[in-house]
């Protein structure tokens, strides 16, 4: 009989192991870890808080300094939000679309990011910025480095929700071969230290429907930017 979480006759010691075959924590770089499903127990609190943030700062597509409209739509919360326009990439205190300060980072976002950083060996992570990326099928993020933060001492914590993604974890030069890391709903990746300036990107998201999130992938990227 197939495991059915609602049927007590199949609730045995192996049931949970069958549900989650992937290792709980996977090291992908010297100081980078995938925490599989880490965010799942938090989502009941995270998703309503996300709706509140997005009501104040809706997703919008931005234009790169090179003049290209990004396929990924963005929002932010925290004291600093990441933006791009034809003049360049930068962190701002205000949402350029509303002129208002970016929405406050919900406490549950902060706590989740700090707990994930700790689980990967980074004590006392204090993010001041959460970039929220929305991918619809076909959207991608080309290989790049994150270099707009004041200091590279703090790690970066990334939370994946919704449709699966193939994450590209590259080297320190664009030309180096990338590792491919599949990321599913609820996975968290923490990167820091020597891996902080690695090239990275996301392959185009495949068509699909996620039961909880619909036809999209949402990624939170927590940073100490200021
Ligand atoms: C790896 N976002 O917003 S997670 C980005 O899934 C970005 O939306 C991707 O890259 C996404 O800049 C990837 C974040 C991430 C951030 C910094 C990194 C991955 C990283 C630094 C080094 C290696
Ligand atoms: Fe990035």
PDB file of C-alpha atoms in Angstrom, residues 4-219:
ATOM      1  CA  UNK A   4      -0.913   8.022   2.939  1.00  0.00           C
ATOM      2  CA  UNK A   5      -0.209  10.553   5.707  1.00  0.00           C
ATOM      3  CA  UNK A   6      -3.931  10.560   6.685  1.00  0.00           C
ATOM      4  CA  UNK A   7      -4.187   6.762   7.004  1.00  0.00           C
ATOM      5  CA  UNK A   8      -2.958   5.552  10.419  1.00  0.00           C
ATOM      6  CA  UNK A   9      -2.398   1.970   9.187  1.00  0.00           C
ATOM      7  CA  UNK A  10       0.506   3.197   7.016  1.00  0.00           C
ATOM      8  CA  UNK A  11       2.050   5.399   9.725  1.00  0.00           C
ATOM      9  CA  UNK A  12       5.196   3.425  10.437  1.00  0.00           C
ATOM     10  CA  UNK A  13       8.767   4.337  11.251  1.00  0.00           C
ATOM     11  CA  UNK A  14       9.751   4.398   7.580  1.00  0.00           C
ATOM     12  CA  UNK A  15       6.986   6.682   6.400  1.00  0.00           C
ATOM     13  CA  UNK A  16       8.833   9.955   6.963  1.00  0.00           C
ATOM     14  CA  UNK A  17      12.032   8.592   5.445  1.00  0.00           C
ATOM     15  CA  UNK A  18      10.083   7.689   2.323  1.00  0.00           C
ATOM     16  CA  UNK A  19       8.626  11.161   2.091  1.00  0.00           C
ATOM     17  CA  UNK A  20      12.025  12.872   2.126  1.00  0.00           C
ATOM     18  CA  UNK A  21      14.755  10.889   0.378  1.00  0.00           C
ATOM     19  CA  UNK A  22      17.200  13.772   0.023  1.00  0.00           C
ATOM     20  CA  UNK A  23      19.828  14.460   2.706  1.00  0.00           C
ATOM     21  CA  UNK A  24      18.637  17.148   5.119  1.00  0.00           C
ATOM     22  CA  UNK A  25      21.794  19.176   4.722  1.00  0.00           C
ATOM     23  CA  UNK A  26      23.983  19.088   1.660  1.00  0.00           C
ATOM     24  CA  UNK A  27      27.331  20.877   1.420  1.00  0.00           C
ATOM     25  CA  UNK A  28      27.774  22.391  -2.060  1.00  0.00           C
ATOM     26  CA  UNK A  29      30.840  24.544  -1.404  1.00  0.00           C
ATOM     27  CA  UNK A  30      33.461  25.057   1.276  1.00  0.00           C
ATOM     28  CA  UNK A  31      31.039  27.335   3.183  1.00  0.00           C
ATOM     29  CA  UNK A  32      27.745  26.742   1.330  1.00  0.00           C
ATOM     30  CA  UNK A  33      24.901  24.451   2.350  1.00  0.00           C
ATOM     31  CA  UNK A  34      21.481  23.408   1.077  1.00  0.00           C
ATOM     32  CA  UNK A  35      19.021  22.884   3.944  1.00  0.00           C
ATOM     33  CA  UNK A  36      16.340  20.699   2.363  1.00  0.00           C
ATOM     34  CA  UNK A  37      12.793  21.595   3.400  1.00  0.00           C
ATOM     35  CA  UNK A  38      14.057  23.848   6.201  1.00  0.00           C
ATOM     36  CA  UNK A  39      11.399  26.518   5.527  1.00  0.00           C
ATOM     37  CA  UNK A  40       8.408  24.137   5.390  1.00  0.00           C
ATOM     38  CA  UNK A  41       7.432  24.325   9.093  1.00  0.00           C
ATOM     39  CA  UNK A  42       7.610  28.144   8.895  1.00  0.00           C
ATOM     40  CA  UNK A  43       5.389  28.685   5.861  1.00  0.00           C
ATOM     41  CA  UNK A  44       2.104  28.920   7.738  1.00  0.00           C
ATOM     42  CA  UNK A  45       3.505  32.152   9.234  1.00  0.00           C
ATOM     43  CA  UNK A  46       5.706  33.244   6.314  1.00  0.00           C
ATOM     44  CA  UNK A  47       3.080  33.234   3.544  1.00  0.00           C
ATOM     45  CA  UNK A  48       0.600  35.635   5.208  1.00  0.00           C
ATOM     46  CA  UNK A  49       3.514  37.974   6.029  1.00  0.00           C
ATOM     47  CA  UNK A  50       4.585  37.811   2.371  1.00  0.00           C
ATOM     48  CA  UNK A  51       1.094  38.901   1.299  1.00  0.00           C
ATOM     49  CA  UNK A  52       1.336  41.924   3.611  1.00  0.00           C
ATOM     50  CA  UNK A  53       4.709  42.924   2.152  1.00  0.00           C
ATOM     51  CA  UNK A  54       3.496  42.527  -1.434  1.00  0.00           C
ATOM     52  CA  UNK A  55       0.363  44.602  -0.784  1.00  0.00           C
ATOM     53  CA  UNK A  56       2.648  47.555   0.083  1.00  0.00           C
ATOM     54  CA  UNK A  57       5.408  46.831  -2.468  1.00  0.00           C
ATOM     55  CA  UNK A  58       4.004  44.838  -5.412  1.00  0.00           C
ATOM     56  CA  UNK A  59       6.224  42.823  -7.779  1.00  0.00           C
ATOM     57  CA  UNK A  60       7.557  44.838 -10.691  1.00  0.00           C
ATOM     58  CA  UNK A  61       9.945  44.124 -13.540  1.00  0.00           C
ATOM     59  CA  UNK A  62      13.083  46.240 -13.536  1.00  0.00           C
ATOM     60  CA  UNK A  63      15.466  47.366 -16.274  1.00  0.00           C
ATOM     61  CA  UNK A  64      19.195  46.581 -16.047  1.00  0.00           C
ATOM     62  CA  UNK A  65      21.871  49.214 -16.693  1.00  0.00           C
ATOM     63  CA  UNK A  66      22.345  47.480 -20.057  1.00  0.00           C
ATOM     64  CA  UNK A  67      18.730  48.313 -20.949  1.00  0.00           C
ATOM     65  CA  UNK A  68      17.260  44.813 -20.624  1.00  0.00           C
ATOM     66  CA  UNK A  69      13.990  44.196 -18.767  1.00  0.00           C
ATOM     67  CA  UNK A  70      14.588  41.409 -16.245  1.00  0.00           C
ATOM     68  CA  UNK A  71      12.384  38.318 -16.703  1.00  0.00           C
ATOM     69  CA  UNK A  72      12.230  38.034 -12.902  1.00  0.00           C
ATOM     70  CA  UNK A  73       9.873  40.467 -11.099  1.00  0.00           C
ATOM     71  CA  UNK A  74      11.156  41.947  -7.824  1.00  0.00           C
ATOM     72  CA  UNK A  75      10.068  43.395  -4.524  1.00  0.00           C
ATOM     73  CA  UNK A  76      11.929  43.967  -1.253  1.00  0.00           C
ATOM     74  CA  UNK A  77      11.450  44.425   2.453  1.00  0.00           C
ATOM     75  CA  UNK A  78      13.792  45.540   5.218  1.00  0.00           C
ATOM     76  CA  UNK A  79      15.639  48.816   5.699  1.00  0.00           C
ATOM     77  CA  UNK A  80      17.354  48.381   2.326  1.00  0.00           C
ATOM     78  CA  UNK A  81      15.862  47.139  -0.942  1.00  0.00           C
ATOM     79  CA  UNK A  82      17.781  46.189  -4.070  1.00  0.00           C
ATOM     80  CA  UNK A  83      16.856  48.021  -7.256  1.00  0.00           C
ATOM     81  CA  UNK A  84      18.144  48.421 -10.758  1.00  0.00           C
ATOM     82  CA  UNK A  85      17.422  50.991 -13.439  1.00  0.00           C
ATOM     83  CA  UNK A  86      19.314  52.301 -16.462  1.00  0.00           C
ATOM     84  CA  UNK A  87      21.622  54.238 -14.070  1.00  0.00           C
ATOM     85  CA  UNK A  88      22.841  51.152 -12.228  1.00  0.00           C
ATOM     86  CA  UNK A  89      22.326  48.566  -9.481  1.00  0.00           C
ATOM     87  CA  UNK A  90      22.006  49.761  -5.894  1.00  0.00           C
ATOM     88  CA  UNK A  91      20.334  49.419  -2.503  1.00  0.00           C
ATOM     89  CA  UNK A  92      17.846  52.134  -1.535  1.00  0.00           C
ATOM     90  CA  UNK A  93      15.896  52.946   1.636  1.00  0.00           C
ATOM     91  CA  UNK A  94      12.791  53.750  -0.414  1.00  0.00           C
ATOM     92  CA  UNK A  95      10.746  51.917  -3.009  1.00  0.00           C
ATOM     93  CA  UNK A  96      11.268  53.978  -6.174  1.00  0.00           C
ATOM     94  CA  UNK A  97       7.771  53.028  -7.347  1.00  0.00           C
ATOM     95  CA  UNK A  98       5.883  54.392  -4.318  1.00  0.00           C
ATOM     96  CA  UNK A  99       8.434  56.780  -2.789  1.00  0.00           C
ATOM     97  CA  UNK A 100       7.718  55.054   0.546  1.00  0.00           C
ATOM     98  CA  UNK A 101      10.270  53.240   2.723  1.00  0.00           C
ATOM     99  CA  UNK A 102      10.433  49.530   1.806  1.00  0.00           C
ATOM    100  CA  UNK A 103       8.036  47.505   3.994  1.00  0.00           C
ATOM    101  CA  UNK A 104       9.452  46.426   7.353  1.00  0.00           C
ATOM    102  CA  UNK A 105      10.970  42.962   7.303  1.00  0.00           C
ATOM    103  CA  UNK A 106       8.413  40.694   9.029  1.00  0.00           C
ATOM    104  CA  UNK A 107       9.787  39.240  12.259  1.00  0.00           C
ATOM    105  CA  UNK A 108       9.145  35.703  11.011  1.00  0.00           C
ATOM    106  CA  UNK A 109      11.319  36.383   7.918  1.00  0.00           C
ATOM    107  CA  UNK A 110      14.175  37.603  10.113  1.00  0.00           C
ATOM    108  CA  UNK A 111      13.869  34.638  12.477  1.00  0.00           C
ATOM    109  CA  UNK A 112      13.772  32.106   9.646  1.00  0.00           C
ATOM    110  CA  UNK A 113      16.843  33.621   7.948  1.00  0.00           C
ATOM    111  CA  UNK A 114      18.766  33.724  11.225  1.00  0.00           C
ATOM    112  CA  UNK A 115      17.828  30.128  12.108  1.00  0.00           C
ATOM    113  CA  UNK A 116      18.931  28.902   8.666  1.00  0.00           C
ATOM    114  CA  UNK A 117      22.238  30.787   8.856  1.00  0.00           C
ATOM    115  CA  UNK A 118      22.882  29.272  12.280  1.00  0.00           C
ATOM    116  CA  UNK A 119      22.123  25.757  10.962  1.00  0.00           C
ATOM    117  CA  UNK A 120      24.824  26.326   8.329  1.00  0.00           C
ATOM    118  CA  UNK A 121      27.389  27.510  10.873  1.00  0.00           C
ATOM    119  CA  UNK A 122      26.921  31.291  10.653  1.00  0.00           C
ATOM    120  CA  UNK A 123      26.024  32.599  14.124  1.00  0.00           C
ATOM    121  CA  UNK A 124      24.146  35.877  14.632  1.00  0.00           C
ATOM    122  CA  UNK A 125      23.240  36.700  11.022  1.00  0.00           C
ATOM    123  CA  UNK A 126      21.487  40.087  11.029  1.00  0.00           C
ATOM    124  CA  UNK A 127      19.906  40.684   7.605  1.00  0.00           C
ATOM    125  CA  UNK A 128      18.758  44.227   6.810  1.00  0.00           C
ATOM    126  CA  UNK A 129      17.459  43.389   3.334  1.00  0.00           C
ATOM    127  CA  UNK A 130      15.203  40.743   1.830  1.00  0.00           C
ATOM    128  CA  UNK A 131      14.953  40.767  -1.959  1.00  0.00           C
ATOM    129  CA  UNK A 132      11.871  38.898  -3.184  1.00  0.00           C
ATOM    130  CA  UNK A 133      12.206  37.440  -6.693  1.00  0.00           C
ATOM    131  CA  UNK A 134       9.224  36.094  -8.628  1.00  0.00           C
ATOM    132  CA  UNK A 135       9.837  33.695 -11.516  1.00  0.00           C
ATOM    133  CA  UNK A 136       7.101  32.605 -13.896  1.00  0.00           C
ATOM    134  CA  UNK A 137       7.813  29.722 -16.304  1.00  0.00           C
ATOM    135  CA  UNK A 138      10.561  30.807 -18.709  1.00  0.00           C
ATOM    136  CA  UNK A 139      12.021  33.386 -16.296  1.00  0.00           C
ATOM    137  CA  UNK A 140      15.717  32.956 -15.474  1.00  0.00           C
ATOM    138  CA  UNK A 141      18.656  34.688 -13.859  1.00  0.00           C
ATOM    139  CA  UNK A 142      21.897  34.801 -15.814  1.00  0.00           C
ATOM    140  CA  UNK A 143      25.237  34.046 -14.149  1.00  0.00           C
ATOM    141  CA  UNK A 144      26.332  36.971 -11.978  1.00  0.00           C
ATOM    142  CA  UNK A 145      28.071  37.866  -8.716  1.00  0.00           C
ATOM    143  CA  UNK A 146      26.424  39.734  -5.822  1.00  0.00           C
ATOM    144  CA  UNK A 147      28.732  42.701  -5.312  1.00  0.00           C
ATOM    145  CA  UNK A 148      26.434  45.577  -4.312  1.00  0.00           C
ATOM    146  CA  UNK A 149      26.674  44.960  -0.558  1.00  0.00           C
ATOM    147  CA  UNK A 150      28.956  47.093   1.655  1.00  0.00           C
ATOM    148  CA  UNK A 151      30.651  44.070   3.198  1.00  0.00           C
ATOM    149  CA  UNK A 152      31.025  40.464   2.096  1.00  0.00           C
ATOM    150  CA  UNK A 153      31.556  39.250   5.672  1.00  0.00           C
ATOM    151  CA  UNK A 154      27.927  38.190   6.224  1.00  0.00           C
ATOM    152  CA  UNK A 155      26.429  35.134   4.527  1.00  0.00           C
ATOM    153  CA  UNK A 156      23.474  35.213   2.135  1.00  0.00           C
ATOM    154  CA  UNK A 157      20.380  33.119   2.879  1.00  0.00           C
ATOM    155  CA  UNK A 158      18.055  32.137   0.040  1.00  0.00           C
ATOM    156  CA  UNK A 159      14.592  30.571   0.476  1.00  0.00           C
ATOM    157  CA  UNK A 160      12.934  28.777  -2.464  1.00  0.00           C
ATOM    158  CA  UNK A 161       9.144  28.514  -2.719  1.00  0.00           C
ATOM    159  CA  UNK A 162       6.831  27.084  -5.374  1.00  0.00           C
ATOM    160  CA  UNK A 163       8.003  25.634  -8.683  1.00  0.00           C
ATOM    161  CA  UNK A 164      11.354  23.817  -8.760  1.00  0.00           C
ATOM    162  CA  UNK A 165      14.478  25.555 -10.030  1.00  0.00           C
ATOM    163  CA  UNK A 166      17.862  24.427 -11.299  1.00  0.00           C
ATOM    164  CA  UNK A 167      20.342  26.634  -9.503  1.00  0.00           C
ATOM    165  CA  UNK A 168      23.769  27.224 -11.047  1.00  0.00           C
ATOM    166  CA  UNK A 169      26.596  27.424  -8.527  1.00  0.00           C
ATOM    167  CA  UNK A 170      29.670  28.600 -10.373  1.00  0.00           C
ATOM    168  CA  UNK A 171      33.250  29.497  -9.652  1.00  0.00           C
ATOM    169  CA  UNK A 172      35.042  32.784  -9.279  1.00  0.00           C
ATOM    170  CA  UNK A 173      35.255  33.452 -13.015  1.00  0.00           C
ATOM    171  CA  UNK A 174      32.265  33.486 -15.325  1.00  0.00           C
ATOM    172  CA  UNK A 175      33.943  30.929 -17.596  1.00  0.00           C
ATOM    173  CA  UNK A 176      34.308  28.275 -14.855  1.00  0.00           C
ATOM    174  CA  UNK A 177      31.950  25.305 -15.058  1.00  0.00           C
ATOM    175  CA  UNK A 178      28.889  25.550 -12.758  1.00  0.00           C
ATOM    176  CA  UNK A 179      27.460  22.873 -10.449  1.00  0.00           C
ATOM    177  CA  UNK A 180      23.725  22.323 -10.960  1.00  0.00           C
ATOM    178  CA  UNK A 181      21.725  22.238  -7.737  1.00  0.00           C
ATOM    179  CA  UNK A 182      17.993  21.417  -7.902  1.00  0.00           C
ATOM    180  CA  UNK A 183      15.992  23.551  -5.449  1.00  0.00           C
ATOM    181  CA  UNK A 184      12.476  22.623  -4.342  1.00  0.00           C
ATOM    182  CA  UNK A 185       9.698  24.324  -2.368  1.00  0.00           C
ATOM    183  CA  UNK A 186      10.926  24.951   1.175  1.00  0.00           C
ATOM    184  CA  UNK A 187      14.654  24.504   0.485  1.00  0.00           C
ATOM    185  CA  UNK A 188      17.087  27.064   1.884  1.00  0.00           C
ATOM    186  CA  UNK A 189      20.612  27.716   0.650  1.00  0.00           C
ATOM    187  CA  UNK A 190      23.180  29.503   2.796  1.00  0.00           C
ATOM    188  CA  UNK A 191      26.393  30.795   1.231  1.00  0.00           C
ATOM    189  CA  UNK A 192      29.144  32.717   2.889  1.00  0.00           C
ATOM    190  CA  UNK A 193      32.811  33.126   3.590  1.00  0.00           C
ATOM    191  CA  UNK A 194      35.005  31.951   0.756  1.00  0.00           C
ATOM    192  CA  UNK A 195      31.961  31.160  -1.456  1.00  0.00           C
ATOM    193  CA  UNK A 196      30.382  34.602  -1.119  1.00  0.00           C
ATOM    194  CA  UNK A 197      31.628  35.926  -4.475  1.00  0.00           C
ATOM    195  CA  UNK A 198      30.913  32.877  -6.597  1.00  0.00           C
ATOM    196  CA  UNK A 199      29.074  33.333  -9.868  1.00  0.00           C
ATOM    197  CA  UNK A 200      25.531  31.971  -9.700  1.00  0.00           C
ATOM    198  CA  UNK A 201      22.284  31.934 -11.640  1.00  0.00           C
ATOM    199  CA  UNK A 202      18.994  30.137 -12.259  1.00  0.00           C
ATOM    200  CA  UNK A 203      18.045  28.198 -15.420  1.00  0.00           C
ATOM    201  CA  UNK A 204      14.681  29.054 -17.025  1.00  0.00           C
ATOM    202  CA  UNK A 205      11.846  27.815 -14.799  1.00  0.00           C
ATOM    203  CA  UNK A 206       9.843  24.963 -16.349  1.00  0.00           C
ATOM    204  CA  UNK A 207       6.066  25.083 -16.802  1.00  0.00           C
ATOM    205  CA  UNK A 208       4.144  23.636 -13.886  1.00  0.00           C
ATOM    206  CA  UNK A 209       1.629  24.170 -11.131  1.00  0.00           C
ATOM    207  CA  UNK A 210       2.715  24.108  -7.509  1.00  0.00           C
ATOM    208  CA  UNK A 211      -0.133  22.989  -5.215  1.00  0.00           C
ATOM    209  CA  UNK A 212       0.488  25.793  -2.684  1.00  0.00           C
ATOM    210  CA  UNK A 213       2.090  28.553  -4.800  1.00  0.00           C
ATOM    211  CA  UNK A 214       0.550  28.087  -8.270  1.00  0.00           C
ATOM    212  CA  UNK A 215       2.463  28.711 -11.507  1.00  0.00           C
ATOM    213  CA  UNK A 216       5.468  30.545 -10.041  1.00  0.00           C
ATOM    214  CA  UNK A 217       8.675  30.326  -8.067  1.00  0.00           C
ATOM    215  CA  UNK A 218       9.323  32.871  -5.338  1.00  0.00           C
ATOM    216  CA  UNK A 219      12.796  33.289  -3.870  1.00  0.00           C
TER     217      UNK A 219
END
